[in-house]
Coordinates of C-alpha atoms in Angstrom, one line a residue:
Chain A
G1 CA 16.0 -2.4 6.1
A2 CA 13.5 -0.6 8.3
V3 CA 10.8 -2.7 9.9
V4 CA 7.2 -1.9 10.8
S5 CA 5.2 -4.3 13.0
Q6 CA 1.5 -4.6 13.4
H7 CA -0.3 -6.3 16.2
P8 CA -2.5 -8.3 16.2
S9 CA -2.0 -9.9 12.7
W10 CA -5.5 -11.4 12.7
V11 CA -8.5 -10.6 15.0
I12 CA -11.9 -11.9 15.0
C13 CA -14.4 -10.1 17.1
K14 CA -18.2 -9.9 17.7
S15 CA -20.2 -7.1 16.2
G16 CA -20.5 -4.1 18.4
T17 CA -17.1 -4.5 20.1
S18 CA -14.1 -2.3 19.7
V19 CA -10.7 -3.5 18.3
K20 CA -7.5 -1.9 18.7
I21 CA -4.6 -2.3 16.1
E22 CA -1.0 -1.2 16.8
C23 CA 1.5 -0.1 14.3
R24 CA 5.2 0.2 15.5
S25 CA 8.2 1.4 13.6
L26 CA 10.9 -0.9 15.2
D27 CA 14.2 0.8 14.3
F28 CA 13.4 4.3 13.3
Q29 CA 11.3 7.3 14.3
A30 CA 8.3 8.2 12.2
T31 CA 6.6 11.5 12.6
T32 CA 4.0 10.4 10.1
M33 CA 2.2 7.2 9.8
F34 CA -0.6 6.1 7.4
W35 CA -3.6 3.8 7.9
Y36 CA -4.9 2.0 4.9
R37 CA -7.8 -0.4 4.4
Q38 CA -7.8 -3.1 1.7
F39 CA -10.8 -5.0 0.7
P40 CA -10.5 -8.2 -1.3
K41 CA -9.3 -7.7 -4.9
Q42 CA -9.0 -4.0 -4.4
S43 CA -6.3 -1.5 -3.9
L44 CA -5.1 0.1 -0.7
M45 CA -7.4 2.8 0.4
L46 CA -5.9 5.6 2.4
M47 CA -8.0 6.1 5.6
A48 CA -6.0 8.6 7.5
T49 CA -2.6 10.3 8.0
S50 CA -1.4 10.1 11.6
N51 CA 1.1 12.8 12.9
E52 CA 2.9 12.4 16.2
G53 CA 1.5 14.6 18.8
S54 CA -1.5 16.1 16.7
K55 CA -4.8 15.0 15.5
A56 CA -5.0 12.5 12.6
T57 CA -6.1 13.8 9.1
Y58 CA -8.9 11.6 7.7
E59 CA -9.9 11.0 4.1
Q60 CA -13.2 11.9 2.9
G61 CA -15.8 9.4 3.7
V62 CA -13.9 7.9 6.7
E63 CA -15.6 8.3 10.0
K64 CA -13.2 9.8 12.6
D65 CA -15.5 8.9 15.5
K66 CA -15.4 5.3 14.3
F67 CA -11.8 4.9 13.5
L68 CA -9.9 6.4 16.3
I69 CA -6.2 7.1 15.7
N70 CA -3.7 7.9 18.3
H71 CA -0.1 8.5 17.5
A72 CA 1.2 8.9 20.9
S73 CA 4.9 8.5 20.2
L74 CA 7.4 8.5 17.3
T75 CA 7.3 4.8 17.1
L76 CA 3.7 3.7 17.8
S77 CA 0.3 4.6 16.3
T78 CA -2.9 2.9 17.1
L79 CA -6.1 2.5 15.1
T80 CA -9.3 1.6 17.2
V81 CA -12.3 0.4 15.3
T82 CA -15.2 1.3 17.6
S83 CA -18.4 -0.7 17.5
A84 CA -17.2 -2.9 14.8
H85 CA -19.7 -4.3 12.3
P86 CA -19.3 -6.9 9.6
E87 CA -18.8 -4.5 7.0
D88 CA -15.7 -3.3 8.7
S89 CA -14.1 -6.8 8.1
S90 CA -11.1 -6.0 6.0
F91 CA -7.3 -6.0 5.8
Y92 CA -5.9 -3.0 7.8
I93 CA -2.3 -1.9 6.8
C94 CA -0.3 0.8 8.4
S95 CA 2.8 2.3 6.9
A96 CA 5.5 4.7 8.6
Q97 CA 7.3 7.4 6.9
G98 CA 11.1 7.1 7.2
N99 CA 13.7 7.5 4.2
E100 CA 10.9 5.8 2.3
Q101 CA 7.5 4.6 3.2
F102 CA 7.6 1.3 5.0
F103 CA 4.5 -0.9 5.3
G104 CA 3.4 -3.1 8.2
P105 CA 2.3 -6.7 7.5
G106 CA -1.2 -5.9 7.9
T107 CA -4.0 -7.0 10.3
R108 CA -7.0 -9.1 9.0
L109 CA -10.0 -8.1 11.0
T110 CA -13.2 -10.4 10.8
V111 CA -16.3 -9.0 12.5
L112 CA -19.0 -11.7 13.1
Chain B
Q1 CA -11.3 10.5 -12.5
K2 CA -9.0 8.3 -10.5
E3 CA -5.6 9.5 -9.9
V4 CA -4.1 6.1 -11.0
E5 CA -5.6 3.5 -13.2
Q6 CA -4.2 -0.1 -13.4
D7 CA -5.4 -3.1 -15.2
P8 CA -6.3 -5.5 -12.4
G9 CA -5.7 -8.6 -14.5
P10 CA -5.3 -11.4 -13.7
L11 CA -2.2 -12.1 -15.6
S12 CA -0.8 -15.6 -16.1
V13 CA 2.4 -16.3 -17.9
P14 CA 4.8 -19.2 -18.2
E15 CA 8.1 -19.3 -16.4
G16 CA 10.8 -17.4 -18.1
A17 CA 8.4 -15.0 -19.8
I18 CA 8.7 -11.3 -20.0
V19 CA 6.1 -9.5 -17.9
S20 CA 4.8 -6.1 -18.5
L21 CA 2.7 -4.3 -15.9
N22 CA 1.4 -0.8 -16.7
C23 CA -0.5 2.1 -14.9
T24 CA -1.6 5.4 -16.2
Y25 CA -2.1 8.6 -14.0
S26 CA -3.9 11.7 -14.4
N27 CA -2.0 14.5 -12.7
S28 CA 1.1 15.6 -14.5
A29 CA 2.4 17.2 -11.3
F30 CA 3.4 13.8 -9.8
Q31 CA 7.1 13.3 -9.8
Y32 CA 7.7 10.0 -7.8
F33 CA 6.6 6.6 -9.0
M34 CA 6.7 3.4 -7.2
W35 CA 6.0 -0.2 -7.8
Y36 CA 5.1 -2.4 -4.8
R37 CA 4.7 -6.2 -4.5
Q38 CA 2.3 -7.8 -2.2
Y39 CA 2.1 -11.5 -1.6
S40 CA -1.2 -13.0 -0.4
R41 CA -2.2 -12.0 3.0
K42 CA 1.0 -9.8 3.5
G43 CA 1.6 -6.0 3.4
P44 CA 3.0 -4.4 0.3
E45 CA 6.9 -4.1 -0.2
L46 CA 8.7 -1.4 -2.1
L47 CA 10.2 -3.0 -5.3
M48 CA 11.2 -0.1 -7.5
Y49 CA 11.3 3.7 -6.9
T50 CA 11.8 6.2 -9.7
Y51 CA 11.8 10.0 -9.9
S52 CA 10.6 11.9 -12.9
S53 CA 11.0 10.2 -16.3
G54 CA 13.3 7.5 -17.5
N55 CA 14.2 4.0 -16.7
K56 CA 15.5 2.3 -13.6
E57 CA 16.9 -1.2 -13.6
D58 CA 17.4 -3.7 -10.6
G59 CA 18.1 -7.2 -11.6
R60 CA 15.4 -8.7 -13.6
F61 CA 13.0 -5.7 -12.9
T62 CA 13.0 -2.5 -14.9
A63 CA 10.7 0.4 -14.1
Q64 CA 9.9 2.9 -16.9
V65 CA 8.3 6.3 -16.7
D66 CA 6.9 8.2 -19.6
K67 CA 5.8 11.6 -18.2
S68 CA 4.5 12.9 -21.6
S69 CA 2.0 10.2 -21.8
K70 CA 1.5 9.8 -18.0
Y71 CA 2.3 6.0 -18.2
I72 CA 4.4 4.0 -16.0
S73 CA 5.5 0.3 -16.5
L74 CA 7.2 -2.5 -14.7
F75 CA 9.0 -5.2 -16.7
I76 CA 10.0 -8.5 -15.3
R77 CA 12.5 -10.6 -17.2
D78 CA 12.9 -14.2 -16.9
S79 CA 9.9 -14.5 -14.7
Q80 CA 9.8 -16.9 -11.9
P81 CA 7.1 -18.6 -9.9
S82 CA 8.2 -16.7 -6.9
D83 CA 7.3 -13.6 -8.8
S84 CA 3.6 -14.7 -8.4
A85 CA 2.1 -11.9 -6.6
T86 CA 0.0 -8.6 -6.8
Y87 CA 1.9 -5.6 -8.1
L88 CA 0.6 -2.2 -7.1
C89 CA 1.8 1.1 -8.8
A90 CA 1.7 4.1 -6.6
I91 CA 2.5 7.8 -7.3
T92 CA 3.1 10.8 -5.0
N93 CA 4.1 14.3 -5.4
T94 CA 5.2 15.2 -1.7
G95 CA 6.0 11.8 -0.4
N96 CA 3.3 12.1 2.2
Q97 CA 0.1 11.1 0.2
F98 CA 0.5 8.1 -1.9
Y99 CA -2.2 7.1 -4.7
F100 CA -2.3 3.4 -5.5
G101 CA -3.5 1.5 -8.5
T102 CA -5.8 -1.4 -7.8
G103 CA -3.0 -3.9 -8.4
T104 CA -2.4 -6.5 -10.9
S105 CA -2.5 -10.1 -10.0
L106 CA 0.4 -12.1 -11.6
T107 CA 0.8 -15.8 -11.7
V108 CA 4.0 -17.4 -13.1
I109 CA 3.2 -21.0 -14.1
P110 CA 6.3 -23.4 -13.7

């Protein structure tokens, strides 16, 4: 089946730094990718929809200047958490729309 | 009102038991219903996918949709310890925006 990869799988950073997370569809082209955030014992929360070649669409309550999304190609979308703070610590999951929606393995972000 | 409601559990059953996982949803316009399985520290993987009402069976797993009562279920027969995971229901209408339940944590005890 189709594979979506994320890099890094786990990142620890200091408060105030920026972190970039990559999401790649490895064997199919995805015009649409999604970014989710999952806090412990909670469900996936859609943060934004990323469309190749255009601006991302953010969900209500998600700061677009803090969570920068770039979908530069049909196989790559990036999420940059700018000036990260401890409350941004979470599990970030991307998914790519192919014949069905394929999820990446997730990136665990810990902000100290 | 949330689009999807799911009992978070946790649910603990002995090996071999039949497991029933359920979700309710609010908008009757939704047509596509999914169940995802998520192991600890991993991304969700699609388990079952149904369109409109009815049942769909895949091995030990059966997905059921009752659109009249806006109720979806996942049944696991002969549950195994390897089935221990969090199960999330999800619904969509267009295939581009998904609404997820909070997930039900399942533990199958050997």
